[in-house]
mmCIF file of C-alpha atoms in Angstrom:
data_model
loop_
_atom_site.group_PDB
_atom_site.id
_atom_site.type_symbol
_atom_site.label_atom_id
_atom_site.label_comp_id
_atom_site.label_asym_id
_atom_site.label_seq_id
_atom_site.Cartn_x
_atom_site.Cartn_y
_atom_site.Cartn_z
ATOM 1 C CA ASP C 1 -4.039 9.974 -10.648
ATOM 2 C CA ALA C 2 -4.262 13.212 -8.736
ATOM 3 C CA LYS C 3 -1.231 14.200 -6.724
ATOM 4 C CA THR C 4 -1.539 14.485 -2.951
ATOM 5 C CA THR C 5 0.313 16.698 -0.504
ATOM 6 C CA GLN C 6 0.732 15.781 3.164
ATOM 7 C CA PRO C 7 2.820 17.257 5.964
ATOM 8 C CA PRO C 8 5.918 15.107 6.553
ATOM 9 C CA SER C 9 5.315 14.745 10.271
ATOM 10 C CA MET C 10 2.862 15.519 13.060
ATOM 11 C CA ASP C 11 2.667 15.031 16.809
ATOM 12 C CA CYS C 12 -0.439 14.296 18.854
ATOM 13 C CA ALA C 13 -0.978 13.644 22.545
ATOM 14 C CA GLU C 14 -2.256 10.255 23.547
ATOM 15 C CA GLY C 15 -6.028 10.266 24.047
ATOM 16 C CA ARG C 16 -6.555 13.316 21.873
ATOM 17 C CA ALA C 17 -7.955 13.346 18.356
ATOM 18 C CA ALA C 18 -5.348 13.186 15.620
ATOM 19 C CA ASN C 19 -6.280 15.170 12.506
ATOM 20 C CA LEU C 20 -4.189 14.392 9.450
ATOM 21 C CA PRO C 21 -4.650 16.714 6.464
ATOM 22 C CA CYS C 22 -4.267 15.907 2.800
ATOM 23 C CA ASN C 23 -4.411 18.238 -0.155
ATOM 24 C CA HIS C 24 -5.562 16.854 -3.525
ATOM 25 C CA SER C 25 -6.515 19.943 -5.464
ATOM 26 C CA THR C 26 -6.367 18.208 -8.879
ATOM 27 C CA ILE C 27 -8.719 15.362 -7.958
ATOM 28 C CA SER C 28 -11.198 14.415 -10.671
ATOM 29 C CA GLY C 29 -14.813 13.405 -10.325
ATOM 30 C CA ASN C 30 -14.369 9.634 -10.355
ATOM 31 C CA GLU C 31 -11.361 9.479 -8.052
ATOM 32 C CA TYR C 32 -11.612 8.150 -4.522
ATOM 33 C CA VAL C 33 -9.558 9.222 -1.544
ATOM 34 C CA TYR C 34 -7.900 6.323 0.297
ATOM 35 C CA TRP C 35 -5.989 6.281 3.529
ATOM 36 C CA TYR C 36 -3.501 3.615 4.505
ATOM 37 C CA ARG C 37 -1.024 3.477 7.327
ATOM 38 C CA GLN C 38 2.229 1.662 7.892
ATOM 39 C CA ILE C 39 3.402 0.846 11.360
ATOM 40 C CA HIS C 40 7.163 0.467 11.581
ATOM 41 C CA SER C 41 8.476 -2.624 9.764
ATOM 42 C CA GLN C 42 4.985 -3.864 8.894
ATOM 43 C CA GLY C 43 3.057 -3.923 5.639
ATOM 44 C CA PRO C 44 0.684 -1.033 4.920
ATOM 45 C CA GLN C 45 -2.835 -1.355 6.311
ATOM 46 C CA TYR C 46 -6.032 -0.012 4.760
ATOM 47 C CA ILE C 47 -7.892 2.471 6.970
ATOM 48 C CA ILE C 48 -10.760 4.084 5.089
ATOM 49 C CA HIS C 49 -11.828 5.522 1.746
ATOM 50 C CA GLY C 50 -14.403 7.961 0.396
ATOM 51 C CA LEU C 51 -15.662 9.685 -2.722
ATOM 52 C CA LYS C 52 -17.760 12.705 -1.709
ATOM 53 C CA ASN C 53 -19.416 12.044 1.604
ATOM 54 C CA ASN C 54 -17.772 11.872 4.982
ATOM 55 C CA GLU C 55 -17.104 8.325 6.086
ATOM 56 C CA THR C 56 -16.609 6.638 9.440
ATOM 57 C CA ASN C 57 -15.561 3.145 10.426
ATOM 58 C CA GLU C 58 -14.191 1.484 13.524
ATOM 59 C CA MET C 59 -10.723 2.884 12.903
ATOM 60 C CA ALA C 60 -11.228 6.455 11.782
ATOM 61 C CA SER C 61 -13.334 9.159 10.179
ATOM 62 C CA LEU C 62 -12.705 10.755 6.809
ATOM 63 C CA ILE C 63 -13.832 14.315 6.179
ATOM 64 C CA ILE C 64 -13.809 15.453 2.538
ATOM 65 C CA THR C 65 -14.364 19.116 1.736
ATOM 66 C CA GLU C 66 -17.304 20.016 -0.465
ATOM 67 C CA ASP C 67 -15.039 20.917 -3.403
ATOM 68 C CA ARG C 68 -13.123 17.629 -2.775
ATOM 69 C CA LYS C 69 -9.782 19.405 -2.989
ATOM 70 C CA SER C 70 -8.725 18.353 0.476
ATOM 71 C CA SER C 71 -9.559 15.843 3.164
ATOM 72 C CA THR C 72 -8.789 15.082 6.788
ATOM 73 C CA LEU C 73 -8.327 11.716 8.436
ATOM 74 C CA ILE C 74 -9.413 11.754 12.060
ATOM 75 C CA LEU C 75 -8.305 9.227 14.656
ATOM 76 C CA PRO C 76 -10.725 10.125 17.461
ATOM 77 C CA HIS C 77 -8.748 8.893 20.479
ATOM 78 C CA ALA C 78 -5.157 8.332 19.472
ATOM 79 C CA THR C 79 -3.122 5.679 21.251
ATOM 80 C CA LEU C 80 0.590 4.941 21.171
ATOM 81 C CA ARG C 81 -0.159 2.110 18.724
ATOM 82 C CA ASP C 82 -1.367 4.678 16.202
ATOM 83 C CA THR C 83 2.202 5.920 15.726
ATOM 84 C CA ALA C 84 2.799 5.187 12.040
ATOM 85 C CA VAL C 85 3.230 6.697 8.584
ATOM 86 C CA TYR C 86 -0.156 7.624 7.110
ATOM 87 C CA TYR C 87 -0.610 7.690 3.356
ATOM 88 C CA CYS C 88 -3.297 9.650 1.536
ATOM 89 C CA ILE C 89 -3.882 8.262 -1.976
ATOM 90 C CA VAL C 90 -6.204 9.384 -4.731
ATOM 91 C CA ARG C 91 -7.206 6.807 -7.314
ATOM 92 C CA GLY C 92 -9.977 6.222 -9.800
ATOM 93 C CA TYR C 93 -11.838 2.935 -9.575
ATOM 94 C CA SER C 94 -11.039 2.087 -13.135
ATOM 95 C CA GLY C 95 -7.502 1.357 -12.071
ATOM 96 C CA GLY C 96 -8.714 -1.277 -9.689
ATOM 97 C CA GLY C 97 -6.043 -3.012 -7.710
ATOM 98 C CA ALA C 98 -4.297 -4.144 -10.845
ATOM 99 C CA ASP C 99 -1.792 -1.407 -11.513
ATOM 100 C CA GLY C 100 -1.363 -0.493 -7.945
ATOM 101 C CA LEU C 101 -1.703 2.488 -5.709
ATOM 102 C CA THR C 102 0.867 5.268 -5.609
ATOM 103 C CA PHE C 103 2.267 5.560 -2.118
ATOM 104 C CA GLY C 104 4.091 8.829 -1.555
ATOM 105 C CA LYS C 105 6.065 9.676 1.565
ATOM 106 C CA GLY C 106 3.024 10.167 3.781
ATOM 107 C CA THR C 107 2.791 11.791 7.197
ATOM 108 C CA HIS C 108 4.735 10.348 10.095
ATOM 109 C CA LEU C 109 2.307 10.634 13.014
ATOM 110 C CA ILE C 110 3.925 10.383 16.427
ATOM 111 C CA ILE C 111 1.648 9.887 19.413
ATOM 112 C CA GLN C 112 3.188 11.331 22.546
ATOM 113 C CA PRO C 113 2.452 9.766 25.957
ATOM 114 C CA ASN T 1 -7.603 -17.275 7.051
ATOM 115 C CA ALA T 2 -3.949 -16.249 6.873
ATOM 116 C CA GLY T 3 -4.295 -13.313 4.432
ATOM 117 C CA VAL T 4 -1.086 -12.653 2.498
ATOM 118 C CA THR T 5 1.924 -14.744 3.464
ATOM 119 C CA GLN T 6 5.460 -13.865 2.387
ATOM 120 C CA THR T 7 8.573 -15.968 2.736
ATOM 121 C CA PRO T 8 11.348 -15.599 3.644
ATOM 122 C CA LYS T 9 11.183 -12.693 6.096
ATOM 123 C CA PHE T 10 14.919 -12.066 5.825
ATOM 124 C CA GLN T 11 17.477 -13.024 3.171
ATOM 125 C CA VAL T 12 21.094 -12.143 2.494
ATOM 126 C CA LEU T 13 22.456 -12.732 -1.000
ATOM 127 C CA LYS T 14 25.740 -12.190 -2.742
ATOM 128 C CA THR T 15 25.863 -10.187 -5.955
ATOM 129 C CA GLY T 16 24.914 -12.387 -8.896
ATOM 130 C CA GLN T 17 22.975 -14.959 -6.931
ATOM 131 C CA SER T 18 19.382 -15.738 -7.776
ATOM 132 C CA MET T 19 16.459 -16.288 -5.482
ATOM 133 C CA THR T 20 12.669 -16.284 -5.318
ATOM 134 C CA LEU T 21 10.490 -14.399 -2.881
ATOM 135 C CA GLN T 22 7.293 -16.311 -2.277
ATOM 136 C CA CYS T 23 3.845 -14.774 -1.871
ATOM 137 C CA ALA T 24 0.616 -16.649 -1.215
ATOM 138 C CA GLN T 25 -2.895 -15.436 -0.444
ATOM 139 C CA ASP T 26 -5.940 -17.397 0.684
ATOM 140 C CA MET T 27 -8.630 -14.767 0.019
ATOM 141 C CA ASN T 28 -9.327 -15.777 -3.590
ATOM 142 C CA HIS T 29 -8.122 -12.358 -4.743
ATOM 143 C CA GLU T 30 -7.585 -12.035 -8.463
ATOM 144 C CA TYR T 31 -5.145 -9.155 -8.228
ATOM 145 C CA MET T 32 -1.673 -9.563 -6.774
ATOM 146 C CA SER T 33 1.300 -7.245 -6.847
ATOM 147 C CA TRP T 34 4.832 -6.710 -5.620
ATOM 148 C CA TYR T 35 6.205 -3.468 -4.185
ATOM 149 C CA ARG T 36 9.612 -2.491 -2.945
ATOM 150 C CA GLN T 37 10.243 0.065 -0.244
ATOM 151 C CA ASP T 38 13.487 1.957 0.123
ATOM 152 C CA PRO T 39 14.268 4.608 2.762
ATOM 153 C CA GLY T 40 12.734 7.936 1.826
ATOM 154 C CA MET T 41 11.219 6.543 -1.385
ATOM 155 C CA GLY T 42 7.780 5.305 -0.386
ATOM 156 C CA LEU T 43 6.489 2.112 -2.011
ATOM 157 C CA ARG T 44 7.120 1.469 -5.681
ATOM 158 C CA LEU T 45 5.280 -1.088 -7.789
ATOM 159 C CA ILE T 46 7.459 -3.772 -9.400
ATOM 160 C CA HIS T 47 5.047 -6.173 -11.128
ATOM 161 C CA TYR T 48 1.400 -7.031 -10.865
ATOM 162 C CA SER T 49 -1.063 -9.672 -12.005
ATOM 163 C CA VAL T 50 -4.775 -9.421 -12.761
ATOM 164 C CA GLY T 51 -5.302 -13.180 -12.663
ATOM 165 C CA ALA T 52 -3.709 -16.543 -13.269
ATOM 166 C CA GLY T 53 -1.567 -16.511 -16.387
ATOM 167 C CA ILE T 54 -1.535 -12.705 -16.680
ATOM 168 C CA THR T 55 1.251 -10.416 -15.470
ATOM 169 C CA ASP T 56 2.399 -6.906 -16.249
ATOM 170 C CA GLN T 57 5.150 -4.486 -15.334
ATOM 171 C CA GLY T 58 4.916 -1.765 -12.765
ATOM 172 C CA GLU T 59 7.112 1.248 -12.147
ATOM 173 C CA VAL T 60 10.418 -0.537 -11.437
ATOM 174 C CA PRO T 61 10.380 -3.978 -13.151
ATOM 175 C CA ASN T 62 14.013 -4.284 -14.250
ATOM 176 C CA GLY T 63 15.888 -7.170 -12.663
ATOM 177 C CA TYR T 64 12.734 -8.989 -11.559
ATOM 178 C CA ASN T 65 10.567 -11.689 -13.095
ATOM 179 C CA VAL T 66 7.139 -12.904 -12.045
ATOM 180 C CA SER T 67 4.686 -15.600 -13.022
ATOM 181 C CA ARG T 68 1.154 -16.435 -11.943
ATOM 182 C CA SER T 69 0.345 -20.097 -12.473
ATOM 183 C CA THR T 70 -2.338 -20.201 -9.750
ATOM 184 C CA THR T 71 -4.690 -17.684 -8.184
ATOM 185 C CA GLU T 72 -3.046 -18.153 -4.810
ATOM 186 C CA ASP T 73 0.657 -17.701 -5.601
ATOM 187 C CA PHE T 74 2.688 -14.866 -7.097
ATOM 188 C CA PRO T 75 6.452 -15.444 -6.733
ATOM 189 C CA LEU T 76 9.013 -12.732 -7.440
ATOM 190 C CA ARG T 77 12.307 -13.885 -8.936
ATOM 191 C CA LEU T 78 15.624 -12.084 -8.823
ATOM 192 C CA LEU T 79 17.694 -13.610 -11.615
ATOM 193 C CA SER T 80 21.036 -11.989 -10.777
ATOM 194 C CA ALA T 81 20.909 -10.015 -7.565
ATOM 195 C CA ALA T 82 22.537 -6.577 -7.404
ATOM 196 C CA PRO T 83 23.220 -4.337 -4.377
ATOM 197 C CA SER T 84 20.637 -1.895 -5.764
ATOM 198 C CA GLN T 85 18.006 -4.534 -5.050
ATOM 199 C CA THR T 86 18.631 -4.329 -1.333
ATOM 200 C CA SER T 87 15.202 -3.359 -0.067
ATOM 201 C CA VAL T 88 12.078 -4.430 1.767
ATOM 202 C CA TYR T 89 9.628 -6.197 -0.506
ATOM 203 C CA PHE T 90 5.890 -6.307 0.027
ATOM 204 C CA CYS T 91 3.359 -8.472 -1.698
ATOM 205 C CA ALA T 92 -0.234 -7.254 -1.853
ATOM 206 C CA SER T 93 -3.528 -8.569 -3.166
ATOM 207 C CA SER T 94 -6.957 -7.162 -3.827
ATOM 208 C CA ARG T 95 -10.314 -8.354 -5.003
ATOM 209 C CA THR T 96 -11.852 -8.343 -8.411
ATOM 210 C CA LEU T 97 -12.297 -5.267 -10.513
ATOM 211 C CA MET T 98 -16.059 -5.640 -10.326
ATOM 212 C CA GLY T 99 -15.956 -5.603 -6.547
ATOM 213 C CA ILE T 100 -13.845 -2.470 -6.624
ATOM 214 C CA LYS T 101 -16.114 -0.838 -9.187
ATOM 215 C CA LEU T 102 -19.186 -1.468 -7.077
ATOM 216 C CA THR T 103 -17.792 -0.122 -3.841
ATOM 217 C CA GLY T 104 -14.786 1.945 -4.805
ATOM 218 C CA ALA T 105 -12.893 0.094 -2.140
ATOM 219 C CA ASN T 106 -9.407 -0.417 -3.580
ATOM 220 C CA VAL T 107 -8.411 -2.332 -0.505
ATOM 221 C CA LEU T 108 -4.977 -3.816 -0.834
ATOM 222 C CA THR T 109 -4.036 -6.433 1.723
ATOM 223 C CA PHE T 110 -0.298 -6.506 2.295
ATOM 224 C CA GLY T 111 2.007 -9.185 3.529
ATOM 225 C CA ALA T 112 4.423 -8.618 6.400
ATOM 226 C CA GLY T 113 7.353 -7.982 4.080
ATOM 227 C CA SER T 114 10.634 -9.627 3.092
ATOM 228 C CA ARG T 115 13.866 -7.820 3.908
ATOM 229 C CA LEU T 116 16.532 -8.544 1.301
ATOM 230 C CA THR T 117 20.190 -7.565 1.551
ATOM 231 C CA VAL T 118 22.496 -8.004 -1.433
ATOM 232 C CA LEU T 119 26.197 -7.814 -0.637
#
């Protein structure tokens, strides 16, 4: 699996868009980009995933650069409840859910009131 | 639809004691797995299962046993607890490989966690 690099922490004002970057310069053609988050003391929660195209769901948007070497998770209107550790994970589908996803240290996003 | 249920939420053990962390899912997921989370370490995979009767080791399997007699349940056993096993344990499940292959959605559903302290 490709390695990912994320900033250890970020701040964002409540109501503003939170943009979380992720670098995955060694990503290969069949690897997806996944984002999960973990709110304090809870289990991780799936947010969104993508392969090449930008994706949007009710939680967030995922912007993947054309060369796929980096991506940005966007929380359009951050609230205090979005304070969490956000994990960017790159994984090929062939791994499935069987042998797990590699969760690094992620980005601790703090939403300021 | 309860998702992934873990019990107990908290447990204190003495060194050498044994115990089982329970995990149950009601989503008919074939894949189930156990992770541990230590401060500053992220989540590390302990064991996983691709279906009933099939288990395999993850990154940190030593000191833990698992079995998968049903699709729904995937218990994690500590045979002789050690202080190094003090951690928060998460169980997770996901759907079939074919579903993942079709959509690329490697969506793991996690339980709420079990906090274990070994004295």
